Amino acid sequence: MTLLPARRLLLVHAHPDDESINNGVTMARYAAEGALVTLVTCTLGEEGEVIPADLAHLAPDRDDTLGPHRVGELAAAMRALGVTDHRFLGGAGRYRDSGMMGAPQNDRPNAFWQADLDEAAAHLVAVIREVRPQVLVTYDPNGGYGHPDHIQAHRVAMRAAELAAQAGFRPDLGPAYAIGKIYWNCNPRSDVEDGLARLHAAGHAFPGIASADDVPGVVPDADVTATITGSEAYTAAKTEAMRAHYTQIVVDGPFFALSNDLGQPLFRTEHYQLVHGFSGAAEGAREDDLFAGVDGTATREHGARIEEVAE
Ligand SMILES: [Zn+2]
């Protein structure tokens, strides 16, 4: 039997770079605190747009080598965050980036969007039963912004959490295990609007500025149940991790842009919505630790029971 760290966090993402943008501070913090941080990325991001002109040849309509290149970017990002356990769903290259919603790439047989849900979930069940995470982080049902791979990552993560707990499902993948808490990534509207206001006020190098509608996972502030605030060190690690994804992201101080050239805030505070399990915070208060209430240290009896959110 393998000994596991006491606290274990699993994150499920669609493409290399999503983890650093959404959860870089959170991953850096829990890795530094000695938790096991496991990242499962579902595709290699083969259909991403390439920002640096001298790497344009990597693009899918030219050499089609962006996927393997991004494996290296992800590895560098994980070094920046101090995360050592990162994997691709079903192994690198098992599922291909599906491209934007409606693109012909959606229909390729190996596109993640075409994956059989239970087959894809079974790959994740194996990981869940191996690392036995108390906390799972993934996207909301719209994947934050409607990208097919983000929607599919949400579906696979939620289905795998359900199947992993069923003793009758694939006993060959290990003993049944129920994840204590599941969170969806989110961005409270007031933070997004404040960040965009700072960007408008600051000097910056971007051709344009995003609107709140361009930022994924924006929710009313009241929907946020957990907030992880980055120290200087964790914010620096997140920034370095985002810079490691240099085919996809341009970072300028506390701001960044994707290939659409629209500047947006690089958030040093990350937010979550608890959708399964007990909150470790007093009723009405936000948690400041995703493990609150699951590791024997927090006040489970004071936490409100969060019911499974129906899709
Ligand atoms: Zn993505």
PDB file of C-alpha atoms and ligand atoms in Angstrom:
ATOM      1  CA  MET A   1       0.000   0.000   0.000  1.00  0.00           C
ATOM      2  CA  THR A   2       1.293   3.415  -0.978  1.00  0.00           C
ATOM      3  CA  LEU A   3       1.365   6.123   1.678  1.00  0.00           C
ATOM      4  CA  LEU A   4      -0.405   9.279   0.553  1.00  0.00           C
ATOM      5  CA  PRO A   5      -0.115  12.801   1.983  1.00  0.00           C
ATOM      6  CA  ALA A   6      -2.927  13.651   4.410  1.00  0.00           C
ATOM      7  CA  ARG A   7      -4.530  16.219   2.100  1.00  0.00           C
ATOM      8  CA  ARG A   8      -5.156  15.447  -1.563  1.00  0.00           C
ATOM      9  CA  LEU A   9      -6.541  17.771  -4.223  1.00  0.00           C
ATOM     10  CA  LEU A  10      -7.559  16.692  -7.745  1.00  0.00           C
ATOM     11  CA  LEU A  11      -8.107  19.185 -10.552  1.00  0.00           C
ATOM     12  CA  VAL A  12      -9.614  18.267 -13.921  1.00  0.00           C
ATOM     13  CA  HIS A  13      -8.976  20.598 -16.850  1.00  0.00           C
ATOM     14  CA  ALA A  14      -9.536  20.596 -20.605  1.00  0.00           C
ATOM     15  CA  HIS A  15      -6.260  21.974 -22.002  1.00  0.00           C
ATOM     16  CA  PRO A  16      -2.748  22.806 -20.811  1.00  0.00           C
ATOM     17  CA  ASP A  17      -2.917  26.437 -19.495  1.00  0.00           C
ATOM     18  CA  ASP A  18      -6.444  26.231 -17.996  1.00  0.00           C
ATOM     19  CA  GLU A  19      -5.014  24.997 -14.688  1.00  0.00           C
ATOM     20  CA  SER A  20      -2.597  27.913 -14.328  1.00  0.00           C
ATOM     21  CA  ILE A  21      -5.144  30.570 -15.328  1.00  0.00           C
ATOM     22  CA  ASN A  22      -7.915  29.228 -13.070  1.00  0.00           C
ATOM     23  CA  ASN A  23      -6.096  27.622 -10.160  1.00  0.00           C
ATOM     24  CA  GLY A  24      -2.414  28.620 -10.208  1.00  0.00           C
ATOM     25  CA  VAL A  25      -2.457  30.223  -6.764  1.00  0.00           C
ATOM     26  CA  THR A  26      -4.472  27.373  -5.275  1.00  0.00           C
ATOM     27  CA  MET A  27      -2.188  24.703  -6.728  1.00  0.00           C
ATOM     28  CA  ALA A  28       0.973  26.528  -5.606  1.00  0.00           C
ATOM     29  CA  ARG A  29      -0.401  26.954  -2.085  1.00  0.00           C
ATOM     30  CA  TYR A  30      -1.438  23.366  -1.527  1.00  0.00           C
ATOM     31  CA  ALA A  31       1.724  21.956  -3.117  1.00  0.00           C
ATOM     32  CA  ALA A  32       3.809  24.191  -0.814  1.00  0.00           C
ATOM     33  CA  GLU A  33       1.767  23.057   2.176  1.00  0.00           C
ATOM     34  CA  GLY A  34       2.574  19.412   1.417  1.00  0.00           C
ATOM     35  CA  ALA A  35      -0.762  18.344  -0.019  1.00  0.00           C
ATOM     36  CA  LEU A  36      -0.804  15.978  -2.985  1.00  0.00           C
ATOM     37  CA  VAL A  37      -1.944  18.089  -5.922  1.00  0.00           C
ATOM     38  CA  THR A  38      -2.961  15.973  -8.912  1.00  0.00           C
ATOM     39  CA  LEU A  39      -3.763  17.598 -12.238  1.00  0.00           C
ATOM     40  CA  VAL A  40      -5.575  15.641 -14.952  1.00  0.00           C
ATOM     41  CA  THR A  41      -5.621  17.417 -18.309  1.00  0.00           C
ATOM     42  CA  CYS A  42      -8.033  15.936 -20.841  1.00  0.00           C
ATOM     43  CA  THR A  43      -6.397  16.973 -24.145  1.00  0.00           C
ATOM     44  CA  LEU A  44      -3.055  18.323 -25.360  1.00  0.00           C
ATOM     45  CA  GLY A  45      -4.655  21.541 -26.637  1.00  0.00           C
ATOM     46  CA  GLU A  46      -3.725  20.701 -30.229  1.00  0.00           C
ATOM     47  CA  GLU A  47      -6.218  23.193 -31.704  1.00  0.00           C
ATOM     48  CA  GLY A  48      -5.015  26.248 -29.804  1.00  0.00           C
ATOM     49  CA  GLU A  49      -3.973  29.365 -31.682  1.00  0.00           C
ATOM     50  CA  VAL A  50      -0.243  30.013 -31.607  1.00  0.00           C
ATOM     51  CA  ILE A  51       0.698  33.535 -30.487  1.00  0.00           C
ATOM     52  CA  PRO A  52       4.467  33.774 -31.219  1.00  0.00           C
ATOM     53  CA  ALA A  53       5.014  34.286 -34.962  1.00  0.00           C
ATOM     54  CA  ASP A  54       8.223  32.233 -34.951  1.00  0.00           C
ATOM     55  CA  LEU A  55       6.248  29.216 -33.713  1.00  0.00           C
ATOM     56  CA  ALA A  56       3.372  29.527 -36.201  1.00  0.00           C
ATOM     57  CA  HIS A  57       4.556  26.322 -37.862  1.00  0.00           C
ATOM     58  CA  LEU A  58       3.298  24.310 -34.839  1.00  0.00           C
ATOM     59  CA  ALA A  59      -0.322  25.058 -35.805  1.00  0.00           C
ATOM     60  CA  PRO A  60      -2.736  22.237 -36.626  1.00  0.00           C
ATOM     61  CA  ASP A  61      -3.038  23.340 -40.268  1.00  0.00           C
ATOM     62  CA  ARG A  62       0.767  23.266 -40.663  1.00  0.00           C
ATOM     63  CA  ASP A  63       3.053  20.839 -38.731  1.00  0.00           C
ATOM     64  CA  ASP A  64       0.303  19.927 -36.254  1.00  0.00           C
ATOM     65  CA  THR A  65       2.883  19.637 -33.468  1.00  0.00           C
ATOM     66  CA  LEU A  66       1.299  22.073 -31.030  1.00  0.00           C
ATOM     67  CA  GLY A  67       0.106  19.212 -28.789  1.00  0.00           C
ATOM     68  CA  PRO A  68       3.561  17.770 -28.041  1.00  0.00           C
ATOM     69  CA  HIS A  69       4.908  21.305 -27.664  1.00  0.00           C
ATOM     70  CA  ARG A  70       2.253  22.100 -25.078  1.00  0.00           C
ATOM     71  CA  VAL A  71       3.166  18.966 -23.096  1.00  0.00           C
ATOM     72  CA  GLY A  72       6.481  20.735 -22.488  1.00  0.00           C
ATOM     73  CA  GLU A  73       4.807  24.025 -21.600  1.00  0.00           C
ATOM     74  CA  LEU A  74       2.598  22.240 -19.075  1.00  0.00           C
ATOM     75  CA  ALA A  75       5.592  20.495 -17.505  1.00  0.00           C
ATOM     76  CA  ALA A  76       7.318  23.873 -17.077  1.00  0.00           C
ATOM     77  CA  ALA A  77       4.166  25.363 -15.552  1.00  0.00           C
ATOM     78  CA  MET A  78       3.959  22.486 -13.073  1.00  0.00           C
ATOM     79  CA  ARG A  79       7.586  23.096 -12.040  1.00  0.00           C
ATOM     80  CA  ALA A  80       6.689  26.737 -11.406  1.00  0.00           C
ATOM     81  CA  LEU A  81       3.746  25.691  -9.218  1.00  0.00           C
ATOM     82  CA  GLY A  82       5.678  22.937  -7.411  1.00  0.00           C
ATOM     83  CA  VAL A  83       3.230  20.298  -8.646  1.00  0.00           C
ATOM     84  CA  THR A  84       4.732  16.903  -9.461  1.00  0.00           C
ATOM     85  CA  ASP A  85       1.665  14.779 -10.250  1.00  0.00           C
ATOM     86  CA  HIS A  86       0.246  15.758 -13.630  1.00  0.00           C
ATOM     87  CA  ARG A  87      -1.352  13.368 -16.074  1.00  0.00           C
ATOM     88  CA  PHE A  88      -3.337  13.317 -19.278  1.00  0.00           C
ATOM     89  CA  LEU A  89      -6.730  11.621 -19.270  1.00  0.00           C
ATOM     90  CA  GLY A  90      -6.209   8.114 -20.662  1.00  0.00           C
ATOM     91  CA  GLY A  91      -2.561   8.992 -21.431  1.00  0.00           C
ATOM     92  CA  ALA A  92      -1.143  11.807 -23.581  1.00  0.00           C
ATOM     93  CA  GLY A  93      -2.910  12.004 -26.935  1.00  0.00           C
ATOM     94  CA  ARG A  94      -5.824   9.695 -26.049  1.00  0.00           C
ATOM     95  CA  TYR A  95      -8.292  12.562 -26.564  1.00  0.00           C
ATOM     96  CA  ARG A  96      -7.750  15.396 -29.013  1.00  0.00           C
ATOM     97  CA  ASP A  97      -8.692  19.038 -28.560  1.00  0.00           C
ATOM     98  CA  SER A  98     -12.142  19.533 -30.166  1.00  0.00           C
ATOM     99  CA  GLY A  99     -11.644  23.167 -31.224  1.00  0.00           C
ATOM    100  CA  MET A 100     -14.231  25.876 -30.631  1.00  0.00           C
ATOM    101  CA  MET A 101     -17.947  24.986 -30.520  1.00  0.00           C
ATOM    102  CA  GLY A 102     -19.277  24.347 -34.028  1.00  0.00           C
ATOM    103  CA  ALA A 103     -15.847  23.868 -35.638  1.00  0.00           C
ATOM    104  CA  PRO A 104     -15.438  20.824 -37.918  1.00  0.00           C
ATOM    105  CA  GLN A 105     -12.805  19.524 -35.456  1.00  0.00           C
ATOM    106  CA  ASN A 106     -15.699  18.802 -33.051  1.00  0.00           C
ATOM    107  CA  ASP A 107     -16.623  15.809 -35.216  1.00  0.00           C
ATOM    108  CA  ARG A 108     -13.283  14.025 -35.391  1.00  0.00           C
ATOM    109  CA  PRO A 109     -13.585  10.508 -33.934  1.00  0.00           C
ATOM    110  CA  ASN A 110     -10.757  11.136 -31.438  1.00  0.00           C
ATOM    111  CA  ALA A 111     -12.028  14.593 -30.414  1.00  0.00           C
ATOM    112  CA  PHE A 112     -12.717  14.814 -26.673  1.00  0.00           C
ATOM    113  CA  TRP A 113     -16.200  16.140 -27.512  1.00  0.00           C
ATOM    114  CA  GLN A 114     -16.950  12.755 -29.142  1.00  0.00           C
ATOM    115  CA  ALA A 115     -15.665  10.704 -26.199  1.00  0.00           C
ATOM    116  CA  ASP A 116     -17.958   8.094 -24.681  1.00  0.00           C
ATOM    117  CA  LEU A 117     -18.728   9.594 -21.274  1.00  0.00           C
ATOM    118  CA  ASP A 118     -18.375   6.464 -19.159  1.00  0.00           C
ATOM    119  CA  GLU A 119     -15.265   5.319 -21.007  1.00  0.00           C
ATOM    120  CA  ALA A 120     -13.585   8.686 -20.465  1.00  0.00           C
ATOM    121  CA  ALA A 121     -14.816   8.767 -16.857  1.00  0.00           C
ATOM    122  CA  ALA A 122     -13.333   5.314 -16.215  1.00  0.00           C
ATOM    123  CA  HIS A 123      -9.840   6.727 -16.905  1.00  0.00           C
ATOM    124  CA  LEU A 124     -10.513   9.301 -14.207  1.00  0.00           C
ATOM    125  CA  VAL A 125     -12.055   6.757 -11.822  1.00  0.00           C
ATOM    126  CA  ALA A 126      -8.700   4.954 -11.866  1.00  0.00           C
ATOM    127  CA  VAL A 127      -6.958   8.182 -10.808  1.00  0.00           C
ATOM    128  CA  ILE A 128      -9.560   8.972  -8.127  1.00  0.00           C
ATOM    129  CA  ARG A 129      -9.284   5.511  -6.590  1.00  0.00           C
ATOM    130  CA  GLU A 130      -5.495   5.724  -6.654  1.00  0.00           C
ATOM    131  CA  VAL A 131      -4.997   9.175  -5.098  1.00  0.00           C
ATOM    132  CA  ARG A 132      -8.242   9.298  -3.060  1.00  0.00           C
ATOM    133  CA  PRO A 133      -8.675  13.082  -3.175  1.00  0.00           C
ATOM    134  CA  GLN A 134     -10.833  14.764  -0.526  1.00  0.00           C
ATOM    135  CA  VAL A 135     -11.375  17.687  -2.905  1.00  0.00           C
ATOM    136  CA  LEU A 136     -12.154  17.822  -6.635  1.00  0.00           C
ATOM    137  CA  VAL A 137     -12.036  21.048  -8.655  1.00  0.00           C
ATOM    138  CA  THR A 138     -13.477  21.360 -12.152  1.00  0.00           C
ATOM    139  CA  TYR A 139     -15.667  23.649 -14.295  1.00  0.00           C
ATOM    140  CA  ASP A 140     -19.345  24.487 -14.105  1.00  0.00           C
ATOM    141  CA  PRO A 141     -21.718  22.697 -16.540  1.00  0.00           C
ATOM    142  CA  ASN A 142     -21.035  25.310 -19.243  1.00  0.00           C
ATOM    143  CA  GLY A 143     -17.316  24.745 -18.861  1.00  0.00           C
ATOM    144  CA  GLY A 144     -16.966  28.374 -17.789  1.00  0.00           C
ATOM    145  CA  TYR A 145     -17.453  29.700 -21.318  1.00  0.00           C
ATOM    146  CA  GLY A 146     -18.946  27.040 -23.571  1.00  0.00           C
ATOM    147  CA  HIS A 147     -15.833  25.447 -25.085  1.00  0.00           C
ATOM    148  CA  PRO A 148     -16.775  21.833 -25.898  1.00  0.00           C
ATOM    149  CA  ASP A 149     -13.685  20.407 -24.175  1.00  0.00           C
ATOM    150  CA  HIS A 150     -14.432  22.399 -21.021  1.00  0.00           C
ATOM    151  CA  ILE A 151     -18.053  21.194 -21.009  1.00  0.00           C
ATOM    152  CA  GLN A 152     -16.865  17.628 -21.550  1.00  0.00           C
ATOM    153  CA  ALA A 153     -14.227  17.943 -18.795  1.00  0.00           C
ATOM    154  CA  HIS A 154     -17.014  18.990 -16.415  1.00  0.00           C
ATOM    155  CA  ARG A 155     -19.177  16.035 -17.442  1.00  0.00           C
ATOM    156  CA  VAL A 156     -16.334  13.530 -17.163  1.00  0.00           C
ATOM    157  CA  ALA A 157     -15.225  14.861 -13.763  1.00  0.00           C
ATOM    158  CA  MET A 158     -18.737  14.762 -12.299  1.00  0.00           C
ATOM    159  CA  ARG A 159     -19.484  11.330 -13.759  1.00  0.00           C
ATOM    160  CA  ALA A 160     -16.158   9.936 -12.542  1.00  0.00           C
ATOM    161  CA  ALA A 161     -16.793  11.225  -9.013  1.00  0.00           C
ATOM    162  CA  GLU A 162     -20.120   9.376  -9.063  1.00  0.00           C
ATOM    163  CA  LEU A 163     -18.732   6.135 -10.532  1.00  0.00           C
ATOM    164  CA  ALA A 164     -15.637   6.068  -8.302  1.00  0.00           C
ATOM    165  CA  ALA A 165     -17.914   5.793  -5.260  1.00  0.00           C
ATOM    166  CA  GLN A 166     -19.821   2.802  -6.636  1.00  0.00           C
ATOM    167  CA  ALA A 167     -18.300  -0.488  -5.451  1.00  0.00           C
ATOM    168  CA  GLY A 168     -19.883  -2.324  -8.382  1.00  0.00           C
ATOM    169  CA  PHE A 169     -18.262  -0.125 -11.029  1.00  0.00           C
ATOM    170  CA  ARG A 170     -15.012  -1.542 -12.424  1.00  0.00           C
ATOM    171  CA  PRO A 171     -13.644  -3.144  -9.231  1.00  0.00           C
ATOM    172  CA  ASP A 172     -10.469  -3.768 -11.248  1.00  0.00           C
ATOM    173  CA  LEU A 173      -9.758  -0.011 -10.949  1.00  0.00           C
ATOM    174  CA  GLY A 174      -9.474  -0.175  -7.158  1.00  0.00           C
ATOM    175  CA  PRO A 175     -11.745   0.027  -4.109  1.00  0.00           C
ATOM    176  CA  ALA A 176     -14.675   2.436  -4.225  1.00  0.00           C
ATOM    177  CA  TYR A 177     -13.900   5.958  -3.026  1.00  0.00           C
ATOM    178  CA  ALA A 178     -16.231   8.889  -2.409  1.00  0.00           C
ATOM    179  CA  ILE A 179     -14.800  12.402  -2.857  1.00  0.00           C
ATOM    180  CA  GLY A 180     -15.759  14.616   0.085  1.00  0.00           C
ATOM    181  CA  LYS A 181     -16.051  17.998  -1.622  1.00  0.00           C
ATOM    182  CA  ILE A 182     -16.503  19.113  -5.213  1.00  0.00           C
ATOM    183  CA  TYR A 183     -15.952  22.701  -6.325  1.00  0.00           C
ATOM    184  CA  TRP A 184     -16.543  24.507  -9.580  1.00  0.00           C
ATOM    185  CA  ASN A 185     -14.265  27.344 -10.670  1.00  0.00           C
ATOM    186  CA  CYS A 186     -15.933  30.744 -10.745  1.00  0.00           C
ATOM    187  CA  ASN A 187     -15.197  34.475 -10.849  1.00  0.00           C
ATOM    188  CA  PRO A 188     -17.388  36.859  -8.832  1.00  0.00           C
ATOM    189  CA  ARG A 189     -18.698  39.676 -11.000  1.00  0.00           C
ATOM    190  CA  SER A 190     -17.419  42.432  -8.692  1.00  0.00           C
ATOM    191  CA  ASP A 191     -13.844  41.080  -8.858  1.00  0.00           C
ATOM    192  CA  VAL A 192     -14.006  40.869 -12.641  1.00  0.00           C
ATOM    193  CA  GLU A 193     -15.365  44.404 -12.948  1.00  0.00           C
ATOM    194  CA  ASP A 194     -12.770  45.775 -10.479  1.00  0.00           C
ATOM    195  CA  GLY A 195      -9.978  44.003 -12.356  1.00  0.00           C
ATOM    196  CA  LEU A 196     -11.140  45.348 -15.701  1.00  0.00           C
ATOM    197  CA  ALA A 197     -11.373  48.853 -14.232  1.00  0.00           C
ATOM    198  CA  ARG A 198      -7.747  48.556 -13.031  1.00  0.00           C
ATOM    199  CA  LEU A 199      -6.757  47.443 -16.510  1.00  0.00           C
ATOM    200  CA  HIS A 200      -8.506  50.409 -18.136  1.00  0.00           C
ATOM    201  CA  ALA A 201      -6.752  52.749 -15.699  1.00  0.00           C
ATOM    202  CA  ALA A 202      -3.298  51.178 -16.119  1.00  0.00           C
ATOM    203  CA  GLY A 203      -0.890  51.475 -18.994  1.00  0.00           C
ATOM    204  CA  HIS A 204      -0.715  48.123 -20.816  1.00  0.00           C
ATOM    205  CA  ALA A 205       0.501  46.551 -24.026  1.00  0.00           C
ATOM    206  CA  PHE A 206      -2.687  44.862 -25.255  1.00  0.00           C
ATOM    207  CA  PRO A 207      -4.499  45.794 -28.477  1.00  0.00           C
ATOM    208  CA  GLY A 208      -7.855  45.628 -26.664  1.00  0.00           C
ATOM    209  CA  ILE A 209      -9.473  44.984 -23.307  1.00  0.00           C
ATOM    210  CA  ALA A 210     -11.895  42.221 -22.472  1.00  0.00           C
ATOM    211  CA  SER A 211     -15.391  42.860 -21.204  1.00  0.00           C
ATOM    212  CA  ALA A 212     -16.827  40.919 -18.273  1.00  0.00           C
ATOM    213  CA  ASP A 213     -18.591  38.699 -20.811  1.00  0.00           C
ATOM    214  CA  ASP A 214     -15.206  37.549 -22.174  1.00  0.00           C
ATOM    215  CA  VAL A 215     -14.135  36.253 -18.750  1.00  0.00           C
ATOM    216  CA  PRO A 216     -15.120  32.632 -18.056  1.00  0.00           C
ATOM    217  CA  GLY A 217     -17.246  31.514 -15.133  1.00  0.00           C
ATOM    218  CA  VAL A 218     -18.527  34.927 -14.016  1.00  0.00           C
ATOM    219  CA  VAL A 219     -21.142  34.483 -11.271  1.00  0.00           C
ATOM    220  CA  PRO A 220     -23.039  36.748  -8.852  1.00  0.00           C
ATOM    221  CA  ASP A 221     -20.834  37.396  -5.812  1.00  0.00           C
ATOM    222  CA  ALA A 222     -23.321  35.585  -3.574  1.00  0.00           C
ATOM    223  CA  ASP A 223     -22.679  32.295  -5.420  1.00  0.00           C
ATOM    224  CA  VAL A 224     -19.012  32.191  -4.348  1.00  0.00           C
ATOM    225  CA  THR A 225     -18.468  29.881  -1.361  1.00  0.00           C
ATOM    226  CA  ALA A 226     -14.650  29.716  -1.135  1.00  0.00           C
ATOM    227  CA  THR A 227     -11.868  32.220  -1.760  1.00  0.00           C
ATOM    228  CA  ILE A 228      -8.161  31.411  -1.955  1.00  0.00           C
ATOM    229  CA  THR A 229      -6.012  34.541  -1.742  1.00  0.00           C
ATOM    230  CA  GLY A 230      -2.531  34.418  -3.184  1.00  0.00           C
ATOM    231  CA  SER A 231       0.525  35.488  -1.204  1.00  0.00           C
ATOM    232  CA  GLU A 232       3.281  37.274  -3.134  1.00  0.00           C
ATOM    233  CA  ALA A 233       5.044  33.929  -3.596  1.00  0.00           C
ATOM    234  CA  TYR A 234       1.977  32.048  -4.814  1.00  0.00           C
ATOM    235  CA  THR A 235       1.003  34.891  -7.119  1.00  0.00           C
ATOM    236  CA  ALA A 236       4.534  34.902  -8.535  1.00  0.00           C
ATOM    237  CA  ALA A 237       4.341  31.135  -9.070  1.00  0.00           C
ATOM    238  CA  LYS A 238       1.008  31.499 -10.879  1.00  0.00           C
ATOM    239  CA  THR A 239       2.430  34.269 -13.065  1.00  0.00           C
ATOM    240  CA  GLU A 240       5.473  32.161 -13.932  1.00  0.00           C
ATOM    241  CA  ALA A 241       3.245  29.166 -14.704  1.00  0.00           C
ATOM    242  CA  MET A 242       1.109  31.275 -17.037  1.00  0.00           C
ATOM    243  CA  ARG A 243       4.249  32.569 -18.756  1.00  0.00           C
ATOM    244  CA  ALA A 244       5.316  28.944 -19.308  1.00  0.00           C
ATOM    245  CA  HIS A 245       2.303  28.566 -21.634  1.00  0.00           C
ATOM    246  CA  TYR A 246       3.905  31.054 -24.006  1.00  0.00           C
ATOM    247  CA  THR A 247       2.231  29.815 -27.181  1.00  0.00           C
ATOM    248  CA  GLN A 248      -1.148  30.663 -25.585  1.00  0.00           C
ATOM    249  CA  ILE A 249      -0.676  33.517 -23.112  1.00  0.00           C
ATOM    250  CA  VAL A 250       1.005  36.911 -23.020  1.00  0.00           C
ATOM    251  CA  VAL A 251       1.498  38.201 -19.464  1.00  0.00           C
ATOM    252  CA  ASP A 252       1.968  41.912 -18.747  1.00  0.00           C
ATOM    253  CA  GLY A 253       2.323  42.594 -15.022  1.00  0.00           C
ATOM    254  CA  PRO A 254      -0.980  41.808 -13.252  1.00  0.00           C
ATOM    255  CA  PHE A 255      -2.759  41.359 -16.599  1.00  0.00           C
ATOM    256  CA  PHE A 256      -2.658  38.860 -19.444  1.00  0.00           C
ATOM    257  CA  ALA A 257      -4.112  38.170 -22.869  1.00  0.00           C
ATOM    258  CA  LEU A 258      -4.913  35.035 -24.853  1.00  0.00           C
ATOM    259  CA  SER A 259      -4.688  34.833 -28.647  1.00  0.00           C
ATOM    260  CA  ASN A 260      -7.718  37.157 -28.949  1.00  0.00           C
ATOM    261  CA  ASP A 261      -5.386  40.003 -27.816  1.00  0.00           C
ATOM    262  CA  LEU A 262      -7.891  41.195 -25.210  1.00  0.00           C
ATOM    263  CA  GLY A 263      -6.272  42.141 -21.910  1.00  0.00           C
ATOM    264  CA  GLN A 264      -7.820  40.740 -18.742  1.00  0.00           C
ATOM    265  CA  PRO A 265      -6.865  40.676 -15.063  1.00  0.00           C
ATOM    266  CA  LEU A 266      -4.493  37.983 -13.779  1.00  0.00           C
ATOM    267  CA  PHE A 267      -6.343  37.169 -10.577  1.00  0.00           C
ATOM    268  CA  ARG A 268      -4.246  36.636  -7.449  1.00  0.00           C
ATOM    269  CA  THR A 269      -7.428  35.640  -5.645  1.00  0.00           C
ATOM    270  CA  GLU A 270      -9.200  32.510  -6.902  1.00  0.00           C
ATOM    271  CA  HIS A 271     -12.823  31.635  -6.251  1.00  0.00           C
ATOM    272  CA  TYR A 272     -14.885  28.482  -6.001  1.00  0.00           C
ATOM    273  CA  GLN A 273     -18.433  27.302  -5.634  1.00  0.00           C
ATOM    274  CA  LEU A 274     -18.970  24.242  -3.424  1.00  0.00           C
ATOM    275  CA  VAL A 275     -21.474  21.954  -5.177  1.00  0.00           C
ATOM    276  CA  HIS A 276     -21.058  18.730  -3.195  1.00  0.00           C
ATOM    277  CA  GLY A 277     -20.102  18.129   0.433  1.00  0.00           C
ATOM    278  CA  PHE A 278     -20.018  20.182   3.626  1.00  0.00           C
ATOM    279  CA  SER A 279     -18.779  23.737   3.899  1.00  0.00           C
ATOM    280  CA  GLY A 280     -16.170  24.168   6.631  1.00  0.00           C
ATOM    281  CA  ALA A 281     -17.163  27.813   7.148  1.00  0.00           C
ATOM    282  CA  ALA A 282     -19.855  29.261   9.358  1.00  0.00           C
ATOM    283  CA  GLU A 283     -23.183  29.609   7.632  1.00  0.00           C
ATOM    284  CA  GLY A 284     -23.111  32.469   5.161  1.00  0.00           C
ATOM    285  CA  ALA A 285     -19.315  32.864   5.347  1.00  0.00           C
ATOM    286  CA  ARG A 286     -16.854  31.923   2.615  1.00  0.00           C
ATOM    287  CA  GLU A 287     -14.283  29.213   3.190  1.00  0.00           C
ATOM    288  CA  ASP A 288     -10.611  30.180   2.879  1.00  0.00           C
ATOM    289  CA  ASP A 289      -9.419  26.557   2.690  1.00  0.00           C
ATOM    290  CA  LEU A 290     -10.822  23.980   0.255  1.00  0.00           C
ATOM    291  CA  PHE A 291     -10.020  21.225   2.773  1.00  0.00           C
ATOM    292  CA  ALA A 292     -12.006  22.855   5.570  1.00  0.00           C
ATOM    293  CA  GLY A 293     -14.276  20.248   7.106  1.00  0.00           C
ATOM    294  CA  VAL A 294     -12.727  17.211   5.427  1.00  0.00           C
ATOM    295  CA  ASP A 295      -9.412  16.701   7.219  1.00  0.00           C
ATOM    296  CA  GLY A 296     -10.660  16.470  10.780  1.00  0.00           C
ATOM    297  CA  THR A 297      -9.616  20.023  11.654  1.00  0.00           C
ATOM    298  CA  ALA A 298     -12.677  22.077  10.840  1.00  0.00           C
ATOM    299  CA  THR A 299     -16.137  22.489  12.182  1.00  0.00           C
ATOM    300  CA  ARG A 300     -18.194  20.128  10.125  1.00  0.00           C
ATOM    301  CA  GLU A 301     -21.222  20.531  12.392  1.00  0.00           C
ATOM    302  CA  HIS A 302     -21.278  24.274  11.694  1.00  0.00           C
ATOM    303  CA  GLY A 303     -21.043  23.804   7.969  1.00  0.00           C
ATOM    304  CA  ALA A 304     -24.078  23.886   5.797  1.00  0.00           C
ATOM    305  CA  ARG A 305     -24.821  20.765   3.800  1.00  0.00           C
ATOM    306  CA  ILE A 306     -24.564  21.596   0.113  1.00  0.00           C
ATOM    307  CA  GLU A 307     -26.844  19.476  -2.017  1.00  0.00           C
ATOM    308  CA  GLU A 308     -25.772  18.165  -5.365  1.00  0.00           C
ATOM    309  CA  VAL A 309     -26.525  20.764  -7.994  1.00  0.00           C
ATOM    310  CA  ALA A 310     -28.804  19.446 -10.693  1.00  0.00           C
ATOM    311  CA  GLU A 311     -27.664  20.121 -14.242  1.00  0.00           C
TER     312      GLU A 311
HETATM  313 ZN    ZN B   1      -9.133  25.439 -22.251  1.00  0.00          ZN
END
